[in-house]
Coordinates of C-alpha atoms in Angstrom, one line a residue:
X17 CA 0.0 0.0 0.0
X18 CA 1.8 2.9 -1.3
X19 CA 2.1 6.4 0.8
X20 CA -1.3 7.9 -0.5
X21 CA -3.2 5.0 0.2
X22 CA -2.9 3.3 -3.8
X23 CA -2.7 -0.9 -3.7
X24 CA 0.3 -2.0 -6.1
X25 CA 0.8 -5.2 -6.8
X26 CA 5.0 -5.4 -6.5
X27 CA 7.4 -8.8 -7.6
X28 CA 11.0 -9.2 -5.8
X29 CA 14.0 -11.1 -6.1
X30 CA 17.2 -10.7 -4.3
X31 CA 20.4 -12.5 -3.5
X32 CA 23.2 -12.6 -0.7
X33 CA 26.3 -11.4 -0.7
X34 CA 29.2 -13.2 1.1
X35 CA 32.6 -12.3 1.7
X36 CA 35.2 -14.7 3.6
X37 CA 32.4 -16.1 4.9
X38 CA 29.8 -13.7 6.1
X39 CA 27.4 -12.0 4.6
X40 CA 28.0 -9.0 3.7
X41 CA 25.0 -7.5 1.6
X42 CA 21.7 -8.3 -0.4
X43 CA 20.8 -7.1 -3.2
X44 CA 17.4 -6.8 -4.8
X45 CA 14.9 -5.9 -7.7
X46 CA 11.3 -4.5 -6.9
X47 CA 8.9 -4.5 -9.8
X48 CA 5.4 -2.8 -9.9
X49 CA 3.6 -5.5 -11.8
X50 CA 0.2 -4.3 -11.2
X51 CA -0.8 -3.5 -14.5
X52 CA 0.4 -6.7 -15.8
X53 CA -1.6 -8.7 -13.2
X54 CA -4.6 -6.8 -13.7
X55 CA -4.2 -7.0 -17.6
X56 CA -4.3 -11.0 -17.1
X57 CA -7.1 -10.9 -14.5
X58 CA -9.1 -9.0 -17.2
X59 CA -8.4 -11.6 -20.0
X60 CA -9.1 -14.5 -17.8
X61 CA -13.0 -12.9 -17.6
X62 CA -13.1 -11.9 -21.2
X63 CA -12.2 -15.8 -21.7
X64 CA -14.2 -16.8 -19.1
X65 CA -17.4 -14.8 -20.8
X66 CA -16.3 -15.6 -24.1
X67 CA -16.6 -19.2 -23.0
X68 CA -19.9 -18.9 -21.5
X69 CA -21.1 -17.2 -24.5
X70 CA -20.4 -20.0 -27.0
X71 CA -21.7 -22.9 -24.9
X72 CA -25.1 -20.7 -24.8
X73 CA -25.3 -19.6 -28.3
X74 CA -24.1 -22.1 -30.0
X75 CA -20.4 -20.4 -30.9
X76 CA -17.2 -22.4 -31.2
X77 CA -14.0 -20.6 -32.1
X78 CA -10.4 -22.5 -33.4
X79 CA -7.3 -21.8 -33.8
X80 CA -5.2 -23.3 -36.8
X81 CA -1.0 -23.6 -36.5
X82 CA 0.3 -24.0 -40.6
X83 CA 3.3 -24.6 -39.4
X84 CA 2.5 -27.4 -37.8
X85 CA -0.8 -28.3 -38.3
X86 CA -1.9 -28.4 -35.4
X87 CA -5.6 -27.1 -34.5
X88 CA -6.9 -26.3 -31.2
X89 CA -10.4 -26.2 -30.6
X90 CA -12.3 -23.9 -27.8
X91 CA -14.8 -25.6 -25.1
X92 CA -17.9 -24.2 -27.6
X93 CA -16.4 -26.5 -30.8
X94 CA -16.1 -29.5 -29.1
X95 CA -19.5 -28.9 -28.0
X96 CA -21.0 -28.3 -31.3
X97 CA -19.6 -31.3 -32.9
X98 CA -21.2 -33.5 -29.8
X99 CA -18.1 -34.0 -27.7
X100 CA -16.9 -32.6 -24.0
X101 CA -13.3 -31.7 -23.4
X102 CA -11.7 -34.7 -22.7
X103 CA -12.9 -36.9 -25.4
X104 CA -9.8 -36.0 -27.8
X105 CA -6.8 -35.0 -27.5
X106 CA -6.5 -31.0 -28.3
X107 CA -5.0 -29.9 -30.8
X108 CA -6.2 -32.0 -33.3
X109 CA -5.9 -31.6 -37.1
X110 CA -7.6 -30.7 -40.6
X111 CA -8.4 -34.5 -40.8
X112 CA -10.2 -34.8 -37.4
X113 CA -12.6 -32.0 -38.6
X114 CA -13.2 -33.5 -42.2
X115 CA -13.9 -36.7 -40.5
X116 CA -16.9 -35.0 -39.5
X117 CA -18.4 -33.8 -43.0
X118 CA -21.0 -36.3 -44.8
X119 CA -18.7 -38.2 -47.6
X120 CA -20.6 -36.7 -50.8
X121 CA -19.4 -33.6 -49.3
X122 CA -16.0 -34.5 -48.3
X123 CA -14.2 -34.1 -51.7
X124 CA -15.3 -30.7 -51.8
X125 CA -14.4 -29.5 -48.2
X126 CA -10.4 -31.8 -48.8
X127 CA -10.6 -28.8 -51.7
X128 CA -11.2 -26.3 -49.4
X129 CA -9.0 -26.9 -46.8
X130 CA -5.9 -27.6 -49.3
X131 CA -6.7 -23.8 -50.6
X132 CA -6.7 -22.5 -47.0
X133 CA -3.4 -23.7 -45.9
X134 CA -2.2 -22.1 -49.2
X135 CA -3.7 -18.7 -48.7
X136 CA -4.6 -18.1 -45.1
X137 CA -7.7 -17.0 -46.5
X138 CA -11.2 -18.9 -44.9
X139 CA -13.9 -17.4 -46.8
X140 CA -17.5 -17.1 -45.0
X141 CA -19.2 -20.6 -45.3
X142 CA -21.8 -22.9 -44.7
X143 CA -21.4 -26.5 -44.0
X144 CA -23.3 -29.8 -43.2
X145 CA -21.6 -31.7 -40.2
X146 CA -22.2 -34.9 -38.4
X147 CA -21.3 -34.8 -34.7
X148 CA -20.6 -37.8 -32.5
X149 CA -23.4 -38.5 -31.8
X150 CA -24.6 -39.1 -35.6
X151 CA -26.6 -36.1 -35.8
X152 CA -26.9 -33.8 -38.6
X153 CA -26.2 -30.3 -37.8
X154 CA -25.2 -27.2 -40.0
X155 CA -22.8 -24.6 -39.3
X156 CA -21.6 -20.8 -40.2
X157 CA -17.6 -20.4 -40.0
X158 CA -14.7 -18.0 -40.9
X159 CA -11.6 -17.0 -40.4
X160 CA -8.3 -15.0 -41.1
X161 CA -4.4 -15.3 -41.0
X162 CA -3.2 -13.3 -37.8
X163 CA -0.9 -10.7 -39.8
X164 CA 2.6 -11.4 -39.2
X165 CA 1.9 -15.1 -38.1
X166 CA 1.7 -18.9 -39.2
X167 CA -1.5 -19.2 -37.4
X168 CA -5.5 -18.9 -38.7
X169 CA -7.9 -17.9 -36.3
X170 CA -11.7 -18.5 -36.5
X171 CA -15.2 -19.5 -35.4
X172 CA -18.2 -21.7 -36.0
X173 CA -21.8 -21.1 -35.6
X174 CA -24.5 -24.2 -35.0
X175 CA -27.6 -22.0 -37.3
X176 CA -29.3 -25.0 -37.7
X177 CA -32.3 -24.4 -35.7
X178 CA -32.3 -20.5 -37.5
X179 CA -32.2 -22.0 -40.6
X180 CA -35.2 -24.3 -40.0
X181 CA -37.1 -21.9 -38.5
X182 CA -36.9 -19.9 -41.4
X183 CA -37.8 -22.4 -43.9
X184 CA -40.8 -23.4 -41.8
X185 CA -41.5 -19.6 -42.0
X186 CA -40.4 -20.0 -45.6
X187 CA -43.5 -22.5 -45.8
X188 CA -46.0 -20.3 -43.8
X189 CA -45.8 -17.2 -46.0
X190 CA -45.8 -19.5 -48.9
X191 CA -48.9 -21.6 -47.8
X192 CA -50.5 -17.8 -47.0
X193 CA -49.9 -16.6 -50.4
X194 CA -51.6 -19.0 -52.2
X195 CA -54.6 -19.3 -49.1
X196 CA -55.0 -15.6 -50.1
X197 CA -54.9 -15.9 -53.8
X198 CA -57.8 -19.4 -53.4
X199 CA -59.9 -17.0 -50.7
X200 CA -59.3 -13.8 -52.4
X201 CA -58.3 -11.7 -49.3
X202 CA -55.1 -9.9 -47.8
X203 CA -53.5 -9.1 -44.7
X204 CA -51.9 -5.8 -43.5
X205 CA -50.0 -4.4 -40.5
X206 CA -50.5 -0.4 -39.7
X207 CA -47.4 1.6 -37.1
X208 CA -49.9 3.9 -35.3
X209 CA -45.9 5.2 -34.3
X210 CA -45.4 5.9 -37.5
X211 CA -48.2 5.7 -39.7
X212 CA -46.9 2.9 -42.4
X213 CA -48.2 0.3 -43.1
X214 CA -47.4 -3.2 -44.4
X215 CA -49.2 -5.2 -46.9
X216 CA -49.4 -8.7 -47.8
X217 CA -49.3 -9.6 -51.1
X218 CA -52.8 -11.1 -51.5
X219 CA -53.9 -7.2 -50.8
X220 CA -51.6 -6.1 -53.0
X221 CA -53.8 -8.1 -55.7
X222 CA -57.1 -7.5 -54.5
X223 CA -56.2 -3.5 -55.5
X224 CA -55.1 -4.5 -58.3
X225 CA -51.0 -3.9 -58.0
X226 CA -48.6 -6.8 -59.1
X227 CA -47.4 -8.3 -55.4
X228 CA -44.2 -8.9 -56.7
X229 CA -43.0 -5.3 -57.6
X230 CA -44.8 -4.2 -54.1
X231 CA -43.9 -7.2 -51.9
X232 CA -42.1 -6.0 -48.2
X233 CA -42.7 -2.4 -49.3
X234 CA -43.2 0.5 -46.4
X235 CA -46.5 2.4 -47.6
X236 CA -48.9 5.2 -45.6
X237 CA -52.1 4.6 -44.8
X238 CA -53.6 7.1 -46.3
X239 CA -52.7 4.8 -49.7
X240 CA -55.7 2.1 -48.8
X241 CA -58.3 5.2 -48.2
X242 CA -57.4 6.5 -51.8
X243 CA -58.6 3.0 -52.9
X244 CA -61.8 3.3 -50.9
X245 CA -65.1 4.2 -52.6
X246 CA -65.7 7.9 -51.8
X247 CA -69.1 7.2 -50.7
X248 CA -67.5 4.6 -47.9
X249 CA -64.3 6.8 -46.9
X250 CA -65.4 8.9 -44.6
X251 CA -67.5 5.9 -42.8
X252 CA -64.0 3.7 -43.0
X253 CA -61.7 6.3 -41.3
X254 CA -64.4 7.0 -38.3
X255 CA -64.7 3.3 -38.0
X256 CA -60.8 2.9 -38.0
X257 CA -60.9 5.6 -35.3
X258 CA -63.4 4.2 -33.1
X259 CA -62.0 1.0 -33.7
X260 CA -58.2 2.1 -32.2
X261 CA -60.1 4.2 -29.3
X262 CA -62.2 1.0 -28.1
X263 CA -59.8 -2.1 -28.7
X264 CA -62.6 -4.4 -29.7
X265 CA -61.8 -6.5 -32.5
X266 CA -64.3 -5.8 -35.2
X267 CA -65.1 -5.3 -38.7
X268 CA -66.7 -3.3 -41.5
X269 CA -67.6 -3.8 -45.3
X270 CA -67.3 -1.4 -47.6
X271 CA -66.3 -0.8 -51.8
X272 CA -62.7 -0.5 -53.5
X273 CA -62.0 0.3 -56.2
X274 CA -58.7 -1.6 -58.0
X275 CA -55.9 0.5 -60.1
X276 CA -58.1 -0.8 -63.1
X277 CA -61.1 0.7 -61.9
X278 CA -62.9 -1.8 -60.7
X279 CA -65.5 -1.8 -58.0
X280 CA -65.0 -4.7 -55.5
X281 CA -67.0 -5.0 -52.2
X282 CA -64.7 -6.2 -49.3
X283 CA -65.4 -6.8 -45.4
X284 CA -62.5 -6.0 -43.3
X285 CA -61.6 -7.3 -39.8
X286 CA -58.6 -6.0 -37.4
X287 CA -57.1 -6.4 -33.9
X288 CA -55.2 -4.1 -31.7
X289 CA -51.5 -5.2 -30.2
X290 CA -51.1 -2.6 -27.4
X291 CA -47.9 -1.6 -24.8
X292 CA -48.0 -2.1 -21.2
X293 CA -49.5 0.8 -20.5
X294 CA -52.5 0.2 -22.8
X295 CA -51.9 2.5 -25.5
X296 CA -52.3 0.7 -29.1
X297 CA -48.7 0.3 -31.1
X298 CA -49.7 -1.7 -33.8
X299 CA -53.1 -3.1 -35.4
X300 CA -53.1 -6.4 -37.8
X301 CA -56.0 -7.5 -39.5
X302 CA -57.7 -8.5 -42.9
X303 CA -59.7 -7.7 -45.6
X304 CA -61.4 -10.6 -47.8
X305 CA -63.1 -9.7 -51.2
X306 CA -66.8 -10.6 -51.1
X307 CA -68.2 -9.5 -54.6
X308 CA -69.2 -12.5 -55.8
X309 CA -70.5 -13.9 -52.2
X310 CA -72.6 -10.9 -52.1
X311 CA -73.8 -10.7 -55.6
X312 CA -74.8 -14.4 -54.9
X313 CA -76.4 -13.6 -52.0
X314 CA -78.4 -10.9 -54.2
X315 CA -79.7 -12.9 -56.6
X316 CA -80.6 -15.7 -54.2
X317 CA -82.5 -12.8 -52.4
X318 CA -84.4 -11.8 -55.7
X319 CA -84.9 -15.3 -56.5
X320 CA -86.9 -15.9 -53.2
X321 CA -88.8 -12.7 -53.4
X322 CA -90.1 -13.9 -56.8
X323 CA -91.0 -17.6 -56.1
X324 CA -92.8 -15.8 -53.3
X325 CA -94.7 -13.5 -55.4
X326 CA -95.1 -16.4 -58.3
X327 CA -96.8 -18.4 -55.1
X328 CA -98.8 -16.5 -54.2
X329 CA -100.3 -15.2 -57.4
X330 CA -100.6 -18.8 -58.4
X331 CA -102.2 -20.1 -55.4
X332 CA -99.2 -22.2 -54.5
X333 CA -97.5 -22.8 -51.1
X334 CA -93.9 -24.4 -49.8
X335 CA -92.8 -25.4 -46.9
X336 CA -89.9 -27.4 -45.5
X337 CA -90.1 -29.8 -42.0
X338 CA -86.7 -30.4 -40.7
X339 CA -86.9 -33.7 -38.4
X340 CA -83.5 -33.2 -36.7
X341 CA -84.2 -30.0 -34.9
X342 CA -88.1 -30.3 -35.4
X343 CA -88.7 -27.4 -37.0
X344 CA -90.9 -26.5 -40.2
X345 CA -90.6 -23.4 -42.3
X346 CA -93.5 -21.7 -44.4
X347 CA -92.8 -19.9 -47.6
X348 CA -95.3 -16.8 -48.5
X349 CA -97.5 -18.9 -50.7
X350 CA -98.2 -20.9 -47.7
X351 CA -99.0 -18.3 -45.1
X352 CA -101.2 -16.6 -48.4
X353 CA -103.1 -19.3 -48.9
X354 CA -104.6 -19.8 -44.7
X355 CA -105.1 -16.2 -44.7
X356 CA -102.1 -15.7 -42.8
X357 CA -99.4 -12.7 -41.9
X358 CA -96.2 -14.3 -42.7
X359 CA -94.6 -12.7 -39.6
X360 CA -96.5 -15.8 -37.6
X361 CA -94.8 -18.8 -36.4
X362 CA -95.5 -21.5 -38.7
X363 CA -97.8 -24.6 -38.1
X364 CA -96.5 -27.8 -37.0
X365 CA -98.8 -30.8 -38.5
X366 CA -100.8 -31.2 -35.4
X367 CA -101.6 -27.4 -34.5
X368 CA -102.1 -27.0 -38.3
X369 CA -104.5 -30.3 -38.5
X370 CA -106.6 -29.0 -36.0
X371 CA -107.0 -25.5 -36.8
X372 CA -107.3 -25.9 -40.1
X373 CA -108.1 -29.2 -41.7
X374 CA -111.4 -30.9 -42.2
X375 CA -112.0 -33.3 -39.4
X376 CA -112.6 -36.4 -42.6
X377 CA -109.0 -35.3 -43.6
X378 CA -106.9 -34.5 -40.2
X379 CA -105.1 -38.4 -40.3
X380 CA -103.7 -37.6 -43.2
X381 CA -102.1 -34.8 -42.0
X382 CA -101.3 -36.4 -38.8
X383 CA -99.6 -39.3 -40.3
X384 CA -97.9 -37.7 -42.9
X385 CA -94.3 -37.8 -41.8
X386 CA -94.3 -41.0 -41.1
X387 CA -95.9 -42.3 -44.4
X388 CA -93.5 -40.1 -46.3
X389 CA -89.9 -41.8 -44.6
X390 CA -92.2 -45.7 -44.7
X391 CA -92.4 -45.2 -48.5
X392 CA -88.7 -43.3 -49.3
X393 CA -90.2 -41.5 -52.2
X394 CA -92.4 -38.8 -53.1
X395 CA -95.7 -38.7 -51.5
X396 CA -99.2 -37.0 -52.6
X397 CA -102.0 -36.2 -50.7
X398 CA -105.0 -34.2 -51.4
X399 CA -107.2 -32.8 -48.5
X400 CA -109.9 -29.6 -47.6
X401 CA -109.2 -26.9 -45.3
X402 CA -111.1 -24.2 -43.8
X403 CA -109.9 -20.6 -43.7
X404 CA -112.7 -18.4 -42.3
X405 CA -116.1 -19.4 -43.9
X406 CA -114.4 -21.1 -47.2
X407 CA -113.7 -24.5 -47.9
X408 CA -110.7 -25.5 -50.7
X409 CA -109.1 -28.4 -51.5
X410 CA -105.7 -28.3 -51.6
X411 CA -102.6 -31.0 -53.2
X412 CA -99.6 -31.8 -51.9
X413 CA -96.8 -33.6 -53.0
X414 CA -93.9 -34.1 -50.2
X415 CA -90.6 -35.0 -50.7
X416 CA -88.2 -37.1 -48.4
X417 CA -84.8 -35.6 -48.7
X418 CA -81.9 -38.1 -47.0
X419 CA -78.9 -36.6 -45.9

């Protein structure tokens, strides 16, 4: 401990001096070695850390003597290749390592190595190995010639789990793409931060834009509103708003129209991805094109309205008995011709026997499911009815539909 209180770390050697027998003197070095030790405590942590942080991610690091051949492997290498330190002796050589490489690939890496040793030059690479324990792994490596020196230094890292992972990611966007381009919808991702937003190719398409000259692209929000119908804008952004403002998932249709200038009818559904504190980051969601669907749905509407008219100008009436969840349903016709509103429940047979039929005809009513699934084919029955004062006489043919 020095005069103003500073530890020093100090080495000493000495030696006696005789004369005719005594001694006379010693003599002595001191050196301040401090900075020396603490130089060599601070590399034993960095190896200490560096050693930790290959076993945990997978890193191994080598060092290669061309002088002699020789290669040293760190703790992390033997690792990677399946062994513990121990288990060979270190250093090892060039033929240790290609010992580990599948044989249609050894040829190829003898290449490679040969060209090291007369360049000092490792190029980045990627490599198939098989470690001890027969298991197929794949690596990322490098390495240089220390300048002035015999030796090449480098490191390995185990990416095989990355790489899978991205092929099975690979697979997903692929299997997404072509789930958008069957369902005709798209996907999209909106910053409220910064007000971009990313778009998946399947709603690149549905605007009309070729996916591939837009895939991965930043764009502004503000692009999709320029696309909306400008009868539906206005309506979309106050949705959008109330939408970010509530947090419940939700959705809303409304018109596009395409680069071509086409009008397409779309429903569109989102979620909100918010921070800790609640406020919303980020919102994902969807929009599917449903033109078709909902011209479909159209026509099937007009469709019914006119077998519905047609009924009931013609005096004719449908209606449909379901036995599973014992329910009947009455078209318009129907309800017309008992003098009916058609808001009403329907009739089941026995309520409509009795209310309506003639007490002569009420058994055939009565017993007509049951004649209809004895006989497996179409059925016809005429009987009279009674609606107000007026007796008619009405035919029926029923229809047993297997499913």
């Amino acid at each position: 401990l020095t005069r103003r209180g500073t530890e020093k770390i100090i080495n000493g050697r000495g030696r006696s001096v005789v004369e005719n027998g005594r001694l006379v003197r010693v003599i002595g070095i001191t050196t301040d070695v401090t900075d020396e030790r603490r130089s060599a405590e601070r590399l034993r942590r960095t190896e200490v850390l560096l050693r930790d942080a290959e076993l945990q991610f997978g890193h191994g690091s080598w060092e290669w003597d061309l002088a002699t051949g020789e290669i040293w492997w760190s703790e992390g290498m033997m690792k990677m290749f399946g062994y513990q330190t121990g288990d060979f002796e270190n250093p090892t050589t060039a033929e240790f390592y290609l010992s580990h490489i599948p044989p249609e690939e050894l040829a190829r890496n003898r290449q490679a190595v040969e060209q090291y040793v007369k360049t000092g030059i490792v190029e980045p690479f990627q490599q198939r190995i098989v470690t001890k324990q027969g298991e197929t792994r794949i690596i990322y490596g490098w390495g240089k010639l220390l300048e002035g020196d015999t030796r090449l230094m480098g490191t390995m890292t185990d990416i095989t789990e990355r790489l899978h992972a991205t092929e099975r990611l690979t697979r997903s966007e692929a299997l997404l793409s072509h789930a958008e381009v069957i369902s005709r919808f798209g996907s999209w991702e909106v910053n409220l931060e910064k007000s971009e937003a990313v778009w998946s190719n399947g709603l690149w398409r549905l605007l009309g834009y070729n996916p591939v000259e837009k895939s991965g692209m930043i764009v502004r929000s503000e692009l999709y509103y320029q696309h909306v119908h400008p009868d539906d804008r206005e309506q979309v952004r106050q949705n959008f708003s109330a939408f970010i403002n509530t947090g419940v998932p939700g959705h809303t249709d409304h018109r596009l129209i395409t680069v071509q200038g086409e009008t397409r009818t779309v429903t569109s559904k989102a979620d909100v991805i918010r921070r800790k504190d609640g406020k919303p980051t980020v919102i994902v969601g969807s929009v599917a094109d449903v033109t078709e669907i909902r011209s479909a749905m159209r026509q099937l509407q007009e469709a019914k309205t006119l077998l519905n008219e047609t009924e009931v100008l013609m005096g004719h009436g449908s209606w449909e008995f379901d036995l599973a969840s014992v329910q009947i349903l009455w078209s318009r016709g129907m309800y017309a011709l008992h003098g009916l509103e058609p808001d009403l429940p329907a009739l089941m047979h026995e309520e409509y026997a009795d209310r309506f039929v003639v007490a002569e005809d009420q058994g055939k009513i009565r017993d007509l499911a049951e004649t209809v699934l004895a006989q497996g084919s179409d059925v016809e029955i005429e009987y009279r009815i009674l609606v107000g004062a007026n007796l008619r006489t009405l035919h029926s043919r029923i229809r047993a539909v297997h499913d």
